Amino acid sequence: MSWIFAILALIAATLATLAQDLKYSILCMWLAGLGVGAIFLTVDAEFLGIIQWIISTLVAISFVFFAVMFGDFESSKEKKESRNYLLTFCSVALGLVFSGLVWLATDKNFTDDASKVTTVIDVKTIGKTLVSTHFLSLEILTMTLFLVLIGCGAITKIEKSDTK
Amino acid sequence: MILISGLIGGLGLVCMFCKKTVLGLLIGMQLLILGSSLIFVAGGASPGQTIQGHIFGLFITLVGITQLGIGYSLALRLFFLRKRISLDELRALKQ
């Protein structure tokens, strides 16, 4: 079952990359996010699956608002995209090489079958692990998010020189 | 599944190189993040593995949102400066 969603996500990602119109790119990117969230559900990662669905939907909505506000939908039609096939091939090959390296470096036990998953993963376990084993990482991430929020507010502040 | 994640990440990279708009760049970045979080979650869901993969997948997703926020704020800044958003004019932020 997860392979159906994987193929759907792959097709959506391909269409998002190749679509000339930004509207279709955004919709396909949303679909790819939904597909990946569905894959998470099939491997017993329900929490992450729901998070991925919520984030993909909110990101797609924010992209649409952004494009409508700043006229990116119109300007994307005027600009011709560069199609360097060598670059395309190298980028996809790089992704595959990275995956191959990860597969070689690990136990090669990647599975897409939820029945084979032996670790009990639920929200309680994730929460406990986050605040016990990965507490420092969580703190660093939260501080980074907080600083980024402040930085974004500072960057987007209108200055007098901008209105001249 | 690892192959799919590599392909999605690679396609995200292609999208970042080929698109000429800021939004196109951000779409490519989101696809890259999708691929990388999938690889960690698929690895974490394997038999005998611990929960680490799920934790790292969650971290990658959250960092992706952070990058999106930074991209939006830079684009907004450029819009305030030049009244339009163009990848070619990002250098204007140096001034």
XYZ file of C-alpha atoms in Angstrom:
259
model
C 0.000 0.000 0.000
C 2.793 2.409 0.788
C 4.170 1.929 -2.716
C 1.032 3.440 -4.201
C 1.530 6.567 -2.106
C 5.246 6.560 -2.909
C 4.542 6.514 -6.647
C 1.909 9.214 -6.182
C 4.397 11.371 -4.267
C 7.034 10.814 -6.927
C 4.700 11.728 -9.776
C 3.545 14.815 -7.881
C 7.147 15.866 -7.192
C 8.017 15.402 -10.879
C 5.041 17.486 -11.972
C 5.890 20.159 -9.399
C 9.380 20.392 -10.868
C 8.358 20.353 -14.527
C 5.204 22.484 -14.397
C 5.591 25.875 -16.041
C 2.653 27.414 -14.226
C 3.273 28.163 -10.566
C -0.288 27.218 -9.578
C 0.226 23.637 -10.735
C 3.636 23.494 -9.074
C 2.123 24.486 -5.737
C -0.732 21.979 -6.069
C 1.652 19.184 -7.021
C 3.962 20.042 -4.153
C 0.956 19.823 -1.809
C 0.068 16.463 -3.304
C 3.634 15.237 -2.813
C 3.432 16.280 0.829
C 0.142 14.416 1.247
C 1.674 11.341 -0.383
C 4.666 11.396 1.936
C 2.359 11.869 4.943
C 0.358 8.838 3.791
C 3.606 6.835 3.589
C 4.318 7.843 7.182
C 0.887 6.497 8.165
C 1.542 3.150 6.494
C 4.801 2.684 8.447
C 3.071 3.334 11.781
C 4.306 6.916 12.146
C 0.849 8.423 12.621
C 1.998 11.475 14.515
C 4.508 12.418 11.851
C 2.009 11.664 9.117
C -0.559 14.052 10.539
C 2.121 16.681 11.135
C 3.277 16.307 7.532
C -0.276 16.700 6.195
C -0.895 19.802 8.280
C 2.424 21.365 7.311
C 2.029 20.585 3.603
C -1.446 22.118 3.551
C -0.394 25.238 5.423
C 2.705 25.664 3.256
C 0.647 25.327 0.059
C -1.903 27.878 1.332
C 0.868 30.302 2.303
C 2.467 29.875 -1.138
C -0.833 30.727 -2.808
C -1.288 33.838 -0.642
C 2.298 34.854 -1.307
C 1.971 34.411 -5.053
C -1.326 36.295 -5.216
C -0.019 39.175 -3.067
C 3.181 39.668 -5.025
C 2.002 38.790 -8.498
C 4.170 35.730 -8.877
C 1.437 33.890 -10.798
C 1.629 36.399 -13.631
C 5.380 36.832 -13.650
C 6.015 33.081 -13.698
C 4.316 32.824 -17.080
C 6.674 35.406 -18.560
C 9.875 33.859 -17.350
C 11.126 30.887 -19.294
C 12.619 28.243 -17.105
C 16.046 27.011 -17.951
C 16.080 23.294 -18.714
C 19.602 22.147 -18.412
C 19.262 18.403 -18.866
C 22.747 17.666 -17.594
C 21.984 19.563 -14.390
C 18.679 17.727 -14.056
C 20.341 14.363 -14.499
C 23.150 15.225 -12.070
C 20.721 16.457 -9.415
C 18.554 13.347 -9.597
C 21.677 11.174 -9.661
C 22.959 12.996 -6.589
C 19.738 12.197 -4.754
C 20.032 8.550 -5.745
C 23.702 8.407 -4.767
C 22.849 9.852 -1.368
C 20.135 7.248 -0.888
C 22.517 4.508 -1.962
C 25.127 5.693 0.510
C 22.599 5.721 3.330
C 21.466 2.210 2.356
C 25.059 0.964 2.323
C 25.926 2.618 5.612
C 22.918 1.226 7.495
C 21.636 -2.282 8.187
C 19.773 -2.383 4.875
C 16.598 -3.179 6.780
C 14.400 -0.418 5.390
C 10.838 -1.568 5.298
C 7.575 -0.253 3.993
C 5.422 -2.820 5.753
C 3.831 -1.689 9.019
C 3.420 -5.299 10.186
C 7.201 -5.680 10.371
C 7.701 -2.636 12.556
C 8.600 -3.843 16.019
C 9.137 -0.591 17.883
C 6.027 0.860 19.488
C 5.863 4.429 18.342
C 3.180 6.695 19.634
C 2.947 10.296 20.707
C 3.756 9.398 24.327
C 6.979 7.631 23.313
C 8.016 10.465 21.026
C 7.335 13.016 23.744
C 9.243 11.062 26.372
C 12.223 10.580 24.052
C 12.244 14.229 23.090
C 12.385 15.503 26.662
C 14.809 12.855 27.891
C 17.304 11.763 25.258
C 17.011 14.643 22.812
C 16.346 17.474 25.174
C 19.395 19.471 24.106
C 18.492 19.140 20.413
C 14.960 20.213 21.198
C 16.193 23.262 23.070
C 18.558 24.219 20.250
C 15.742 23.838 17.727
C 13.328 25.937 19.758
C 15.931 28.666 20.302
C 16.701 28.643 16.558
C 13.009 28.964 15.720
C 12.641 31.793 18.211
C 15.665 33.645 16.822
C 14.417 33.159 13.264
C 11.064 34.653 14.260
C 12.765 37.702 15.675
C 15.084 37.933 12.667
C 12.186 37.726 10.234
C 10.417 40.520 12.047
C 13.563 42.629 11.942
C 14.177 41.947 8.239
C 10.653 42.790 7.162
C 10.438 45.997 9.162
C 9.793 48.890 6.811
C 12.479 51.554 7.014
C 12.208 55.145 5.887
C 14.743 54.591 3.113
C 12.518 51.907 1.547
C 9.680 54.299 0.819
C 11.829 56.858 -1.066
C 11.318 3.678 -0.035
C 14.840 4.976 0.206
C 14.946 5.169 -3.574
C 11.758 7.241 -3.612
C 13.141 9.630 -1.021
C 16.346 10.040 -3.040
C 14.349 10.763 -6.176
C 12.095 13.269 -4.430
C 15.168 15.005 -2.970
C 16.858 15.037 -6.362
C 13.757 16.482 -7.982
C 13.676 19.163 -5.303
C 17.240 20.041 -6.194
C 16.329 20.215 -9.884
C 13.397 22.461 -9.056
C 15.667 24.797 -7.096
C 18.048 25.070 -10.046
C 15.467 25.414 -12.802
C 12.822 27.715 -11.365
C 13.337 31.448 -11.910
C 11.092 32.719 -9.150
C 11.518 32.871 -5.387
C 8.446 30.698 -4.917
C 9.885 28.111 -7.284
C 13.008 28.048 -5.174
C 10.970 27.562 -2.024
C 8.945 24.774 -3.675
C 12.191 22.986 -4.542
C 13.397 23.408 -1.002
C 10.195 21.903 0.362
C 10.570 18.889 -1.918
C 14.156 18.464 -0.718
C 12.987 18.531 2.874
C 10.235 16.018 2.068
C 12.800 13.615 0.649
C 15.162 13.954 3.572
C 12.465 13.538 6.223
C 11.135 10.468 4.389
C 14.542 8.830 4.458
C 14.824 9.280 8.209
C 11.295 8.128 9.009
C 11.566 5.103 6.707
C 14.839 4.202 8.418
C 13.335 4.675 11.843
C 10.397 2.446 10.975
C 12.608 -0.524 10.117
C 12.537 -3.652 12.314
C 14.743 -3.363 15.351
C 15.258 0.341 14.967
C 14.542 2.876 17.657
C 12.503 6.031 17.540
C 15.455 8.188 16.495
C 14.394 8.306 12.851
C 11.016 9.778 13.735
C 12.616 12.386 15.980
C 15.063 13.418 13.279
C 12.264 13.506 10.688
C 10.333 15.846 12.965
C 13.387 18.061 13.423
C 13.987 18.249 9.664
C 10.363 19.206 9.036
C 10.528 21.968 11.632
C 13.806 23.292 10.244
C 12.127 23.343 6.832
C 9.443 25.631 8.186
C 12.161 27.871 9.591
C 13.815 28.107 6.192
C 10.480 28.955 4.640
C 10.025 31.804 7.089
C 13.473 33.157 6.245
C 12.712 32.905 2.520
C 9.448 34.779 2.952
C 11.048 37.544 4.994
C 13.852 38.023 2.441
C 11.313 38.169 -0.374
C 9.254 40.712 1.550
C 12.326 42.841 2.146
C 13.133 42.775 -1.537
C 9.561 43.746 -2.344
C 9.769 46.746 -0.009
C 13.024 47.809 -1.693
C 12.239 47.204 -5.349
C 8.436 46.820 -5.482
C 8.843 43.438 -7.149
C 10.341 40.081 -6.287
C 12.990 38.741 -8.602
C 15.752 36.238 -7.965
C 18.108 38.319 -10.106
C 17.686 41.335 -7.846
C 18.408 39.618 -4.551
C 21.796 41.320 -4.635
C 19.960 44.557 -3.842
C 19.702 43.336 -0.251
C 23.452 43.851 0.069
C 22.978 47.605 -0.032
